[in-house]
Coordinates of C-alpha atoms in Angstrom, one line a residue:
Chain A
X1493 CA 166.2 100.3 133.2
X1494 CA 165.6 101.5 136.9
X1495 CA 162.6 102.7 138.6
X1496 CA 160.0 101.7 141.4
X1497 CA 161.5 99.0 142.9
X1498 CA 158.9 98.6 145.3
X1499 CA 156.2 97.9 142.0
X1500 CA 158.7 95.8 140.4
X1501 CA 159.6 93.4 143.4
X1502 CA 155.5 93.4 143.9
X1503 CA 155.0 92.2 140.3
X1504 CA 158.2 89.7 140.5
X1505 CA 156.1 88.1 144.1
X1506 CA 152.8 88.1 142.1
X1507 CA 154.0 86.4 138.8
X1508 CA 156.1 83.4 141.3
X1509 CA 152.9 82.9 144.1
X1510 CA 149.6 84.4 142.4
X1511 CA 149.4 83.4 139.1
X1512 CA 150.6 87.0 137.5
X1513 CA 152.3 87.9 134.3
X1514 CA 156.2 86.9 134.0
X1515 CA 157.5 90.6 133.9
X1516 CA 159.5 91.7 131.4
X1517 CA 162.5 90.6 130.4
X1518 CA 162.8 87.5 133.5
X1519 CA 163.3 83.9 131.5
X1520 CA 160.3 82.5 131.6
X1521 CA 161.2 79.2 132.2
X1522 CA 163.7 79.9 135.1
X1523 CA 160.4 81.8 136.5
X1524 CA 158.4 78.9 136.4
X1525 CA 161.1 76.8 138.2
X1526 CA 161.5 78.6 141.1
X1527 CA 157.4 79.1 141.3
X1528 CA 157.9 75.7 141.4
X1529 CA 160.1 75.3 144.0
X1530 CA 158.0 77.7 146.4
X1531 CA 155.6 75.3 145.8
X1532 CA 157.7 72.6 147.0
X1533 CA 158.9 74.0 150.0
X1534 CA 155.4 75.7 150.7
X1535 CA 153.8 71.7 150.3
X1536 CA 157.1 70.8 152.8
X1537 CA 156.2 73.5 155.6
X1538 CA 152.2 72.9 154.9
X1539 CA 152.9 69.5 155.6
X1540 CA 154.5 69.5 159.1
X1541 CA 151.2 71.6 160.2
X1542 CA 148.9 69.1 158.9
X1543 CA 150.5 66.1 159.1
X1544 CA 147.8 63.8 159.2
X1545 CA 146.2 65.4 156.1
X1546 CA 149.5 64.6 154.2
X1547 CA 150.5 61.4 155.0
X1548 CA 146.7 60.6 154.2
X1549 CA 147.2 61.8 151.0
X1550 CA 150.9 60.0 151.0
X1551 CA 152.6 60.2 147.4
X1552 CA 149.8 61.9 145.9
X1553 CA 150.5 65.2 148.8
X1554 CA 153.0 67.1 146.7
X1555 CA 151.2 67.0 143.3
X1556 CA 147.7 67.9 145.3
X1557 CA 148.7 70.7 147.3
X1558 CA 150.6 72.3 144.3
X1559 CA 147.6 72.4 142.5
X1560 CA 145.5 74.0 144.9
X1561 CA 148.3 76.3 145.8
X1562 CA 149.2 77.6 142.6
X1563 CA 148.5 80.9 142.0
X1564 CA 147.3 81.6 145.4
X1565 CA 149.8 83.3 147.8
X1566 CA 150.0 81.6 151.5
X1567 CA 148.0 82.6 154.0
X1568 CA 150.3 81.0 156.4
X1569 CA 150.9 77.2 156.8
X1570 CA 148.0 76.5 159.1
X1571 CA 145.2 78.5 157.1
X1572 CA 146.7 76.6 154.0
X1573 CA 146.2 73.5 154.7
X1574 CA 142.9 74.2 156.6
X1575 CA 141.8 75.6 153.3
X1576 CA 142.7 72.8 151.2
X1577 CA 141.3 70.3 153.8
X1578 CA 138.0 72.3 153.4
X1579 CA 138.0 72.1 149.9
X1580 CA 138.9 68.4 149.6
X1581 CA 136.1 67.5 151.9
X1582 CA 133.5 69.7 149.6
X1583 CA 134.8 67.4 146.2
X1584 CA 134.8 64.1 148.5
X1585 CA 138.3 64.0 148.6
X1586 CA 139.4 64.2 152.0
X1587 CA 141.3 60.9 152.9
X1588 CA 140.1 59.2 156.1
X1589 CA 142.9 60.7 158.2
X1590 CA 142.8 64.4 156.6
X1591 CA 139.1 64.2 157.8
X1592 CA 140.4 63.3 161.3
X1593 CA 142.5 66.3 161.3
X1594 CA 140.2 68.6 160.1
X1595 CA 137.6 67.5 162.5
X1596 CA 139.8 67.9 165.4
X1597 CA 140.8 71.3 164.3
X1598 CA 137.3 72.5 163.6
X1599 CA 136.5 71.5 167.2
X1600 CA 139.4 73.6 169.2
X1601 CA 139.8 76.7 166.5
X1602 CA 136.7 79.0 165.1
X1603 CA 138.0 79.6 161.2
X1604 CA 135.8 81.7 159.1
X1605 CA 138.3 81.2 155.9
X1606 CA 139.1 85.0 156.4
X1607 CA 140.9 85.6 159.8
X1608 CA 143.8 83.9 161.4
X1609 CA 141.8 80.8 163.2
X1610 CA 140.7 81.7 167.1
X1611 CA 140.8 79.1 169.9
X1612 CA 137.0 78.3 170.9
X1613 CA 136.8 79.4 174.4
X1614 CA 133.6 77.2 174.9
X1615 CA 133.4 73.4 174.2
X1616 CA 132.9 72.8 170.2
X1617 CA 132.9 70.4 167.6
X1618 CA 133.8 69.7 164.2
X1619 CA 132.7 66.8 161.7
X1620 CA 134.2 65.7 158.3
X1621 CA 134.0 63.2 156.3
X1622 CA 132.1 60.7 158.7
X1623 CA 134.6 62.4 161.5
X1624 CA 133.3 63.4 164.7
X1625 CA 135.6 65.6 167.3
X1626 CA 134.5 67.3 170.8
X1627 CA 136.8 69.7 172.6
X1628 CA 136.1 71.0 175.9
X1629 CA 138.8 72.7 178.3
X1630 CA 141.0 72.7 175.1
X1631 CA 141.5 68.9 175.1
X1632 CA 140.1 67.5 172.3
X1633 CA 138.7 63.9 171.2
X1634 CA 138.0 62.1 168.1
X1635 CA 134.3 60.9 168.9
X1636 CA 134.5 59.0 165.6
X1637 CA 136.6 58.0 163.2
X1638 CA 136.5 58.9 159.5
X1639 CA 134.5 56.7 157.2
X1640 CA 137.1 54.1 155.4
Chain B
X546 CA 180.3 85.0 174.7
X547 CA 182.4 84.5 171.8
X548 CA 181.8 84.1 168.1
X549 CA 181.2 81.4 166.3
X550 CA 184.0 78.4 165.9
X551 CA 184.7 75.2 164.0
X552 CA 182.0 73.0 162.8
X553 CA 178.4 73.8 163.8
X554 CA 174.8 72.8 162.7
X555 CA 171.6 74.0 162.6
X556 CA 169.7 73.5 165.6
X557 CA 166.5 72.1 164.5
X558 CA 163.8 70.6 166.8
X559 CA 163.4 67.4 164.5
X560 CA 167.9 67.1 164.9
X561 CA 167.8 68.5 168.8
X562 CA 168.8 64.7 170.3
X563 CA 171.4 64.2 168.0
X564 CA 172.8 67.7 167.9
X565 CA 172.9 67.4 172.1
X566 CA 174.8 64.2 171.4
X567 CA 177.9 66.0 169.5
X568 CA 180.7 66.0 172.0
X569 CA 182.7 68.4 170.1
X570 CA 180.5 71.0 169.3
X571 CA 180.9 74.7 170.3
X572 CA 178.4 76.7 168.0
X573 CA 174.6 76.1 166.5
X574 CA 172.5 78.5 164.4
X575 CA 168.9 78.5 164.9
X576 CA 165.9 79.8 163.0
X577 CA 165.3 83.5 164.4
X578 CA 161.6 82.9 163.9
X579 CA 161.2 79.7 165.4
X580 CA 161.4 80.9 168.8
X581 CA 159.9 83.4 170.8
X582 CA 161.2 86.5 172.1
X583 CA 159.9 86.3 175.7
X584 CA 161.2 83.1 175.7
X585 CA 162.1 80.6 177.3
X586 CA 164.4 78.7 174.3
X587 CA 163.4 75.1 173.6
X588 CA 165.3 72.7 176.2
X589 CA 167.8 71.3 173.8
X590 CA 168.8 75.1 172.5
X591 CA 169.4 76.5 176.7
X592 CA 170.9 72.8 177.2
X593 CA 173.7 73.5 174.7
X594 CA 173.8 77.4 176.1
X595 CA 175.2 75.8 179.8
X596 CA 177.5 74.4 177.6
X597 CA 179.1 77.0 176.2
X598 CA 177.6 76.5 172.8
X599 CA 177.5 79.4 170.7
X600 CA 174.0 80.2 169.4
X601 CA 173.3 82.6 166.7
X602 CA 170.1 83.2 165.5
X603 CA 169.1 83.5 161.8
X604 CA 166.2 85.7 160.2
X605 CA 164.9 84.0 157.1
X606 CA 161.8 87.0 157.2
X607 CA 162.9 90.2 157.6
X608 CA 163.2 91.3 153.6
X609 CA 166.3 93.4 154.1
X610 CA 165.8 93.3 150.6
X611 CA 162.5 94.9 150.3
X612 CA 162.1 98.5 148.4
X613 CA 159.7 99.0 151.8
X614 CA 161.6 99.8 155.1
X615 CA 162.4 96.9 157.2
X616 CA 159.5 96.0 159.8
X617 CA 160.7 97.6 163.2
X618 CA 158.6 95.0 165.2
X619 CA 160.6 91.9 163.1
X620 CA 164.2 93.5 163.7
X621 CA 162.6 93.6 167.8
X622 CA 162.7 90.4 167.6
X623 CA 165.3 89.4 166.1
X624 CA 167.1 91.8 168.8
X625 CA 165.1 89.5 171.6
X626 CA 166.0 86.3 170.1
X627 CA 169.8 87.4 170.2
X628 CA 169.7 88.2 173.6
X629 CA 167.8 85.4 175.2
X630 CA 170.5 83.0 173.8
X631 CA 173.6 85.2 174.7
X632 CA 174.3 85.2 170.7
X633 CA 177.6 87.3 170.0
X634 CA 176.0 88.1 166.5
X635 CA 172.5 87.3 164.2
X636 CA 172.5 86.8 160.4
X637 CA 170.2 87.2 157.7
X638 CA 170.0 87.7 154.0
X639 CA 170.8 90.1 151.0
X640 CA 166.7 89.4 149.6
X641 CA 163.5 90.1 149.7
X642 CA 160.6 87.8 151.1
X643 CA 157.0 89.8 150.6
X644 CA 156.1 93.1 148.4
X645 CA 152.9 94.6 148.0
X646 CA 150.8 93.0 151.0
X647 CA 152.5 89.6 149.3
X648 CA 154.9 87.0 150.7
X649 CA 156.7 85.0 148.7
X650 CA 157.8 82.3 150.4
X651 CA 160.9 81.9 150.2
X652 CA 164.0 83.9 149.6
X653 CA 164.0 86.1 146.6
X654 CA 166.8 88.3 144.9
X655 CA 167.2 91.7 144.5
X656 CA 168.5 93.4 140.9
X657 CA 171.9 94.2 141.3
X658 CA 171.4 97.8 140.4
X659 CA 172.7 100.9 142.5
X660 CA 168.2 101.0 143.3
X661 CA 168.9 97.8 145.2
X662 CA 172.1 98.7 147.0
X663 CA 170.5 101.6 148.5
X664 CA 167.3 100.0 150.0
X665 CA 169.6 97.0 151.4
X666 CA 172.1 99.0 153.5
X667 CA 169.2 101.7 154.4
X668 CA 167.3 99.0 155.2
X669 CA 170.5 96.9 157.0
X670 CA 171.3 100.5 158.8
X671 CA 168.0 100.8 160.4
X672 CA 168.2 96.6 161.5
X673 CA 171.9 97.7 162.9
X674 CA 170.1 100.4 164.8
X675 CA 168.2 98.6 166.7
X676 CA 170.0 95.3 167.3
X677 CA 172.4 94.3 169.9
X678 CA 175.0 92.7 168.1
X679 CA 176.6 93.2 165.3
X680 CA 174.5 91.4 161.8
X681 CA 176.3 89.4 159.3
X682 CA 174.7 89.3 155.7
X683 CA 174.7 86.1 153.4
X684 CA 174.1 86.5 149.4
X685 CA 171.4 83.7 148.0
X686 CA 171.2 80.9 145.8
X687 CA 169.0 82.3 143.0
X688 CA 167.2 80.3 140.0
X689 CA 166.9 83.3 138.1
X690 CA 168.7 87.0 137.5
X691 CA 167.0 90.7 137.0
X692 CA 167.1 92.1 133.7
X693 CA 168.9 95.0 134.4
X694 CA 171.8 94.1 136.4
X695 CA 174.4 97.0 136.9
X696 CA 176.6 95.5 139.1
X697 CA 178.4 91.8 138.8
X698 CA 177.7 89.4 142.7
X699 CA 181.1 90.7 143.6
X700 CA 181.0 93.9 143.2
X701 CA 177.1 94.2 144.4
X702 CA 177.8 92.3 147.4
X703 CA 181.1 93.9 148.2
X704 CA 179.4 97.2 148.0
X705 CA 176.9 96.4 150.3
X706 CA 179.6 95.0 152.8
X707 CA 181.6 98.1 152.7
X708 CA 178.4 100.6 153.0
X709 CA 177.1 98.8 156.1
X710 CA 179.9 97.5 157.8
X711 CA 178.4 94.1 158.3
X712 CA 179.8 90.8 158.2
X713 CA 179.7 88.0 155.6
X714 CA 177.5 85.1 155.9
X715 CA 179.3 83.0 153.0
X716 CA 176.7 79.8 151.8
X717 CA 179.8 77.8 149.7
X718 CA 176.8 75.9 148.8
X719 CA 174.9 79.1 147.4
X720 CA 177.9 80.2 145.3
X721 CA 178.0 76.9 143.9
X722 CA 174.1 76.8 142.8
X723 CA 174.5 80.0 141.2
X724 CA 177.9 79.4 140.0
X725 CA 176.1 76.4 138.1
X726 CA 173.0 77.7 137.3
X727 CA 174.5 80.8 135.5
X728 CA 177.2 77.9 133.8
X729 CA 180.4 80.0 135.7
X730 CA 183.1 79.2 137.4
X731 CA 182.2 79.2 141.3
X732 CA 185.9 79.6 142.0
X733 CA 185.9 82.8 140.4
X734 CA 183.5 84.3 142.8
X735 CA 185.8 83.4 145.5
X736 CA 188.9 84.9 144.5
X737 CA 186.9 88.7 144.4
X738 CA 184.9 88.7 147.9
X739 CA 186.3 90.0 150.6
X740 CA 186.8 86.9 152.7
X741 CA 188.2 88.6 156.2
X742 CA 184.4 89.7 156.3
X743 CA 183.5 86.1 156.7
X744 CA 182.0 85.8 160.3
X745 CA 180.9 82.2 158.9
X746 CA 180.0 80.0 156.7
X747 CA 176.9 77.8 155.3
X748 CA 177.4 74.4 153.9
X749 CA 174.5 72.6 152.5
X750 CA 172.7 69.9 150.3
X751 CA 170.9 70.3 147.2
X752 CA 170.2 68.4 144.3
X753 CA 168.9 68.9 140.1
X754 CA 165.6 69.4 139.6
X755 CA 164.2 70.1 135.7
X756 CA 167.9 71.0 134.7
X757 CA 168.4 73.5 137.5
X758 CA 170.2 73.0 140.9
X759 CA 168.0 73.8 144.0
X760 CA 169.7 74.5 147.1
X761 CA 167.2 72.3 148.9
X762 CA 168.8 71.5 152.5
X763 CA 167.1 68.3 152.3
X764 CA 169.4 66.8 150.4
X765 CA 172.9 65.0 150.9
X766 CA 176.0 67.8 150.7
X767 CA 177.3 66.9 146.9
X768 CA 180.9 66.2 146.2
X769 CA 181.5 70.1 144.5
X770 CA 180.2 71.8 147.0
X771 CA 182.7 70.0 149.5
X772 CA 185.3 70.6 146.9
X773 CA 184.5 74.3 146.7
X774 CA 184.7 74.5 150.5
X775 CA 188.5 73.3 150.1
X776 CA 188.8 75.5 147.5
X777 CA 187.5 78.7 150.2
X778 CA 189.5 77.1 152.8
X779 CA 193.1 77.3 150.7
X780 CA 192.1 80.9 150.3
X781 CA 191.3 81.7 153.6
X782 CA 189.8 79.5 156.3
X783 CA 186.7 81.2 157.7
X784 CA 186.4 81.0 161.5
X785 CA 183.2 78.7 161.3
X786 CA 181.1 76.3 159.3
X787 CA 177.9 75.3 159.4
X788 CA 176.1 72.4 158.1
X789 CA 172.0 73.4 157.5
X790 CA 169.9 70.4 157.2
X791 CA 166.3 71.7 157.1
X792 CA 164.5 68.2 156.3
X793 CA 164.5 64.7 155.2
X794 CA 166.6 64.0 158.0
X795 CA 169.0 60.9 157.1
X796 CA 169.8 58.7 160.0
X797 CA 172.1 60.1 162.9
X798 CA 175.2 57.9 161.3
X799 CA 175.0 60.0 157.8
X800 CA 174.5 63.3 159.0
X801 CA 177.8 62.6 161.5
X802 CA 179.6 61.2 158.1
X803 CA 178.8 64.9 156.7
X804 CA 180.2 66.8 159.5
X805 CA 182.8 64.8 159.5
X806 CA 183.2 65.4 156.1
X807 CA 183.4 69.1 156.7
X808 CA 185.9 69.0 159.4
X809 CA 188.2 66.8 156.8
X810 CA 187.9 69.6 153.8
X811 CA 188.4 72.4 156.5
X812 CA 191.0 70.9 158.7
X813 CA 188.5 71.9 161.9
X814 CA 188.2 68.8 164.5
X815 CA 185.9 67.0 164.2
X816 CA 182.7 67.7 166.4
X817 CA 181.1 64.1 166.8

C-alpha cells in the first residue's frame, strides 16, 4: 500500500488527538495507548502553565484534564488550560485556587476562546468563582480570594 | 567549539542549579524551542558556555517527518538557537509532529516505506540548507507500527543516514522501548546501525503502563536500558551520553547516582 502520505499522517494525527477513526490496518489498542500517553504528557505540559489550577484539582488533575482533552487537539498549553478553567467554572467546578488563576489571567490577557490571548494594554479585571483580580501597568492583584 | 564529550544532561530550567553544580561536566543539550533566537540564553545555559560547556540544542517541532516541507521559519530558528550558544551541531528527530493544520503532540512515526524516506531527507536537505552546523538525526520510541512497512528500523534508518549525510542521534533507551514493545531482541538492532554515525547518545527513564513501555523521561533509568548501553558501548563507545530527565525530578543525590551510573556502564569519568 503507498499513496498520500500527507492524507494518511493527517488521518493517523486526527484518530490519536481529535477523536477520528483508527485508520486501517493500525492495532487498535496500541492506538489508543499512545492517544493515551499524549494525553498524559499534554495534562504534564498543561500543568506547568496553570499550576495553580492543577494542584487545585491535585490527584483528581490527570483524570480531569484527559477528559476534557480527549478528542480535541491542543490549542497550545496556555489556551488549554484557559479553556478548561472556563469550562470548570460554567459546571461549578473550578477549585478555589483554579478560580484564583483564572481570575488573575482574565485580568492581564483579553481571550475570546478563538485567538492566541492578548495582553490588556489598559487596567482590567477578571472574576471567578468568588475571585476578584485587578491588573494595571501589567502587575496584577488578587482583590479577593476564591470562595472555599 | 568542539563536539559533544562524556556524560552530559539535559539542561532544564527546573535541573539548572544542580546541573551548574556538576564539576565534571563538559556538554548539555537543551530544548531548541525553549529559548529564543534573539536571545539572550537563560543564565544557567551562558553560565555553563564560559565554561566551556558544550551546548547543543534539540528540535522536538520541526516534523522532519511530515509529507509537508519543513517550516523555513522553524529551521531559522533552530539555526539561531545554534549560534547563540556556540553549538558545534543541533539534533532532531526521524518523525512527524502536526499534519493537516493538526499537531499531535508529541513525536509520531513515520511508515518505513521508500514514501517516507523521501520526504525525510528532502525534508532533512532543505533543514541542512539552511543551518549552520551540521544536524544529527535520532529514530523514536514508538507504541505502534504502520501497516505497510517496506523497510526493517535498520535498513530505514540507515538509508536515511546515508541519503543525507547526517549524524546519529542514538536514544539506547528508544531502541529498548521498541525492542520491547515489538517483543525483539534490542541487541539485534545494534549490531546493524551504523554506529561511527553516532555524534551521541540518549539515555533515559521510562516505565510500563497498560502492558506497554513508555519512554516517559520522568521516570528512573531501568536496569536494561543501562545494560543495553554496555551492550552499545562493547560495540563501539559513542563519543557522548546524555541523560534526559524531562520531569518528576528526584532529589539532586538520585539523579547524581544515575549519571554516575552511566559513567560506570560507559567507562566515561564521572561528571559529579
Amino acid at each position: 500500500m503507498s499513496g498520500d502520505l500527507a492524507e494518511r499522517q493527517a488521518a493517523l494525527v486526527a484518530a490519536l488527538v481529535a477523536g477520528g477513526p483508527v485508520p486501517a490496518g493500525f492495532d487498535p489498542a496500541a492506538l489508543a495507548a499512545a492517544g493515551a500517553a499524549l494525553l498524559r504528557k499534554r495534562a504534564g505540559e498543561v500543568a506547568r502553565h496553570w499550576p495553580l489550577l492543577a494542584a487545585g484539582l491535585g490527584p483528581r488533575w490527570p483524570a480531569t484534564f484527559a477528559r476534557w482533552a480527549a478528542g480535541r487537539p491542543s490549542g497550545g498549553s496556555l489556551r488549554d488550560g484557559w479553556d478548561l478553567a472556563r469550562d470548570l467554572r460554567d459546571r461549578g467546578a473550578l477549585p478555589p485556587l483554579g478560580a484564583e488563576e483564572l481570575a488573575a489571567r482574565e485580568a492581564t490577557d483579553r481571550y475570546d476562546g478563538h485567538a492566541p490571548p492578548r495582553p490588556r494594554r489598559l487596567p482590567g479585571w477578571g472574576h471567578a468563582g468568588g475571585a476578584v483580580a485587578v491588573q494595571a501597568a501589567g502587575r496584577v492583584r488578587l482583590l479577593r480570594p476564591a470562595r472555599r | 567549539m568542539t563536539g559533544p564529550a562524556g556524560v552530559g544532561i539535559g539542561w532544564r530550567p527546573e535541573i539548572a542549579g544542580f546541573v551548574a553544580g556538576l564539576p565534571g561536566l563538559r556538554f548539555v543539550e537543551v530544548v531548541a524551542e525553549s529559548l529564543a533566537a534573539t536571545g539572550p540564553p537563560p543564565a544557567g545555559l551562558a553560565a555553563l558556555r564560559e565554561r566551556g560547556v558544550t551546548v547543543v540544542p534539540h528540535g522536538v517541532r520541526l516534523s522532519l517527518g511530515g509529507a509537508e516541507p519543513v517550516d523555513p521559519a522553524r529551521v531559522a530558528h533552530l539555526g539561531a538557537v545554534a549560534e547563540l550558544v556556540g553549538a558545534p551541531l543541533v539534533s532532531e528527530h526521524i518523525a512527524f509532529v502536526r499534519a493537516g493544520g493538526v499537531e499531535a503532540g508529541h513525536l509520531l512515526p513515520l511508515p518505513r516505506s521508500r514514501e517516507a524516506v523521501d520526504a525525510v531527507c528532502a525534508n532533512v536537505a532543505r533543514a541542512q540548507a539552511a543551518l549552520p552546523v551540521p544536524i544529527a538525526l535520532e529514530p523514536i520510541a514508538a507504541l505502534f507500527d504502520w501497516p505497510d512497512d517496506e523497510l526493517d528500523e535498520a535498513d530505514f534508518l540507515t538509508e536515511i543516514l546515508d541519503r543525507t549525510g547526517a549524524f546519529l542521534l542514538l536514544d539506547v533507551a528508544n531502541v529498548y522501548a521498541n525492542a520491547r514493545n515489538r517483543g525483539v531482541d534490542p541487541v539485534a538492532l545494534l549490531d546493524r546501525l551504523p554506529l561511527e554515525r553516532v555524534s551521541y547518545v540518549h539515555v533515559a527513564g521510562g516505565a510500563e503502563h497498560g502492558g506497554y513501555y513508555h519512554d516517559t523521561h520522568t521516570d528512573p533509568v531501568p536496569p536494561p536500558v543501562l545494560d543495553l548501553l554496555r551492550e552499545l558501548c562493547a560495540r563501539r563507545r559513542p563519543p557522548a551520553l546524555l541523560l534526559e530527565r524531562d520531569g518528576h525530578h528526584p532529589p539532586a543525590p538520585v539523579l547524581r547516582a544515575e549519571l554516575d551510573a552511566l559513567a560506570a556502564a560507559s567507562g566515561f569519568p564521572v561528571v559529579t
